[in-house]
XYZ file of C-alpha atoms in Angstrom:
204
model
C -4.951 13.094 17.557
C -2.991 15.894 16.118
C -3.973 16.369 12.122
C -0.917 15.047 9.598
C 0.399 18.262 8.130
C 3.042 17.899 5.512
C 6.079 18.334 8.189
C 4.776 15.005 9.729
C 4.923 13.739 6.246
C 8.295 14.255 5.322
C 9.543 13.116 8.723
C 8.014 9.766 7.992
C 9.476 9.563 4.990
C 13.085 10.545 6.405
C 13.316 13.303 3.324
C 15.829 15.355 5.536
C 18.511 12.705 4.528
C 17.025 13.070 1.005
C 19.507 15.001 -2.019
C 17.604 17.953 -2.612
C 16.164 17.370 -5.475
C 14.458 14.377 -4.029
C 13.529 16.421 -0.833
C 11.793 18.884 -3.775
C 10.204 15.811 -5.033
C 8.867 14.555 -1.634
C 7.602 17.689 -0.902
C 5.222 17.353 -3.787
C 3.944 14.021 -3.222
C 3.237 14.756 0.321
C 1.170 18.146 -0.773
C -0.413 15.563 -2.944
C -1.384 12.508 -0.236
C -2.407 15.385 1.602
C -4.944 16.843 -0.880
C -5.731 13.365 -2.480
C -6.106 11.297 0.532
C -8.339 14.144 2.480
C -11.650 13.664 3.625
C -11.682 9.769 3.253
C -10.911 7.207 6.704
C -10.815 3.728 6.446
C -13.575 1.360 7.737
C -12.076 1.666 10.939
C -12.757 5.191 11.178
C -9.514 6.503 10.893
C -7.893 8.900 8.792
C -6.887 6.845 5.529
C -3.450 8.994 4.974
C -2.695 7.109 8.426
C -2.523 3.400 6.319
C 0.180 4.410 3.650
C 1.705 6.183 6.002
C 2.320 3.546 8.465
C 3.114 1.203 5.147
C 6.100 3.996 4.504
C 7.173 3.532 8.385
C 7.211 -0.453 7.957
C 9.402 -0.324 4.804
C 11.702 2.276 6.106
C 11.884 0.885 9.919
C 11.467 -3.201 9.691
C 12.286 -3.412 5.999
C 15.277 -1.145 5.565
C 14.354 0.849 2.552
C 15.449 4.202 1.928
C 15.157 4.713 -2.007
C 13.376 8.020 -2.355
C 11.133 6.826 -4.869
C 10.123 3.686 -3.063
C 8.840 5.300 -0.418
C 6.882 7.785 -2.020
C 5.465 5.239 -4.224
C 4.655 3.543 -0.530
C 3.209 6.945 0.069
C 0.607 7.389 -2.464
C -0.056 3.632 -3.600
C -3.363 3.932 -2.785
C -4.221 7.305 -4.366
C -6.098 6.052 -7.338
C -7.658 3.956 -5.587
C -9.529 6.624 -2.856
C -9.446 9.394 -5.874
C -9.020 7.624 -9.454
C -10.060 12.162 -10.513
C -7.337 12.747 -9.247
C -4.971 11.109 -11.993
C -4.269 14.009 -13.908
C -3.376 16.264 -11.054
C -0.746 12.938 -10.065
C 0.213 12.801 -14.061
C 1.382 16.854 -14.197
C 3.245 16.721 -10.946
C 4.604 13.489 -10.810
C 4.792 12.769 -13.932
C 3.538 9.779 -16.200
C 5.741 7.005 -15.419
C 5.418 7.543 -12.149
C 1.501 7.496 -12.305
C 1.913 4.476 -14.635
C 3.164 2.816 -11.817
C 0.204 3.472 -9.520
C -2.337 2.409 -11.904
C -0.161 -0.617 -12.073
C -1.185 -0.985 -8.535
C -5.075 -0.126 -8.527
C -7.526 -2.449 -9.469
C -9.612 -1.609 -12.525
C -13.094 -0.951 -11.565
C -11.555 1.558 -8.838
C -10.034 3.278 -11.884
C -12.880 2.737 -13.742
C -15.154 3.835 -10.753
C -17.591 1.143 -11.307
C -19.150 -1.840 -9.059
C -16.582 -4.768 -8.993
C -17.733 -7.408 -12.215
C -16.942 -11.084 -12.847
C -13.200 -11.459 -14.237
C -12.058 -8.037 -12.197
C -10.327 -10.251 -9.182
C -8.775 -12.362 -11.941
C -7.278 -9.418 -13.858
C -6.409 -8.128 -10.365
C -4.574 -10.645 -9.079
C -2.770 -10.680 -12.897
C -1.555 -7.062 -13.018
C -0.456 -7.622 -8.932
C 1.929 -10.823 -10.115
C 2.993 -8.581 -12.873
C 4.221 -6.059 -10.753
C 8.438 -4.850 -10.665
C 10.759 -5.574 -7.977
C 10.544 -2.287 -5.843
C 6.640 -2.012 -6.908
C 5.439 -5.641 -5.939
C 7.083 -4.784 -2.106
C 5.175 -1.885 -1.782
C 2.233 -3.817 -2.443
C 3.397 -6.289 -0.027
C 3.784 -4.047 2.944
C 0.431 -2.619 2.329
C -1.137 -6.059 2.498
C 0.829 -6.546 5.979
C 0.143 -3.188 7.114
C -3.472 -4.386 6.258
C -3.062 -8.134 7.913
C -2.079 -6.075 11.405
C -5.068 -3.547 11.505
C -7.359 -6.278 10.582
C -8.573 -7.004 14.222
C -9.460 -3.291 13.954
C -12.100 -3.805 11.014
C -15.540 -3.817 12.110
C -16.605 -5.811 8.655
C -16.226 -9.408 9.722
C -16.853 -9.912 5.750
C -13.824 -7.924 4.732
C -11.922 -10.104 7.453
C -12.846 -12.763 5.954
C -12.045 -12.312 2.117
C -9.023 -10.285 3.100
C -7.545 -13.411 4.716
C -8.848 -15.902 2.252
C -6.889 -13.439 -0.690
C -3.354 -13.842 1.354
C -3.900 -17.540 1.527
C -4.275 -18.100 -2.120
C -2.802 -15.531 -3.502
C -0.388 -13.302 -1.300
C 1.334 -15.519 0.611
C 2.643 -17.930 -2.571
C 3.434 -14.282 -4.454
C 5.620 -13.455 -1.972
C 7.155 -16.948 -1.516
C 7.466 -16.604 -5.607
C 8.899 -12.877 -4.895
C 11.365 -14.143 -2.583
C 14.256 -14.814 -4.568
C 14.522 -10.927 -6.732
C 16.007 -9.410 -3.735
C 16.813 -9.087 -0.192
C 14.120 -6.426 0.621
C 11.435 -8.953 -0.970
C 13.166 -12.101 1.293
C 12.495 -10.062 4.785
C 8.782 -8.798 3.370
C 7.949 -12.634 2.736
C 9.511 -13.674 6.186
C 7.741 -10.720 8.188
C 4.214 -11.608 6.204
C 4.420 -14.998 7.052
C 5.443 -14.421 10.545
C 2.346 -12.080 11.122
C -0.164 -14.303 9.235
C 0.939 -17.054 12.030
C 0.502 -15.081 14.550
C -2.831 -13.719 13.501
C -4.355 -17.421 13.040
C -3.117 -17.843 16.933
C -4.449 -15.353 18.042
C -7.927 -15.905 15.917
C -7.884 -19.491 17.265
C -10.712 -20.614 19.962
């Protein structure tokens, strides 16, 4: 497969329809996903830039977002989570808020780059259900992005607890999430939709 160079970026993330100060701006976060994201691949064996980029192409294609910010949110949601170092670097060209934002989104013993402790899935699932509008779908499309590759994942564990997690917690969130807007309604129909078709095709 061809390497992801930052033109590849900024066509997924449509930036040539962008104003230009947000074309300036995409062109900084995808320097960044490219630096932050290199040299780690999912447990699939795949290049990990490849997940938030396909989250960007869901939003954009089957979700109909086009705020700038959104998707480069979409972009590097999981950037603390790969390389929590790399905060600082985020922070002075992305700014604070916007890093605020991502940490929102990152569990805390992956920011805290520790083993996973009793309580952390609890405060977890707290900061995910306290999540914003345009922030909580983001997180959504990552966990569909995530429900579709899952047939991919060698870890039969992972499987496991990844589907247990969107039936007791995902799943109602975005039933709860439903009613803030019409981006939320269609990620809640589309999750649901592929979480049905998983269990059929799962099924003896």
């Amino acid at each position: 497969m061809k390497p992801i160079d930052l033109d590849h970026v900024l066509t997924v993330l449509s930036a040539a329809s962008w104003s230009t100060d947000d074309q300036s701006r995409a062109r900084v976060a995808g320097v960044l996903a490219l630096t932050v994201y290199d040299g780690h691949t999912r447990d699939q064996g795949t290049s990990y830039l490849e997940h938030p980029l396909a989250v960007v192409t869901l939003l954009r294609a089957e979700i109909r977002v086009s705020h700038p910010e959104t998707l480069i949110l979409a972009l590097l949601h999981d950037a603390l989570e790969v390389a929590p170092e790399s905060e600082a670097l985020l922070v002075q060209h992305l700014g604070a808020r916007f890093t605020a934002r991502l940490r929102a989104m990152t569990a805390d013993h992956r920011l805290e780059q520790r083993p996973k402790a009793v309580g952390d899935e609890t405060s977890w699932r707290f900061k995910q259900a306290a999540l914003p509008t345009e922030d909580l779908l983001v997180r959504l499309a990552d966990r569909l992005h995530n429900l579709r590759d899952l047939a991919a994942s060698p870890n039969v564990d992972r499987r496991r607890r990844f589907l247990q997690s969107l039936e007791d917690f995902y799943l109602p969130l975005a039933d709860a999430g439903c009613g803030l807007s019409p981006h939320l309604a269609a990620m809640r129909a589309l999750l649901h939709t592929e979480y049905v078709r998983h269990q059929q095709e799962v099924r003896p």
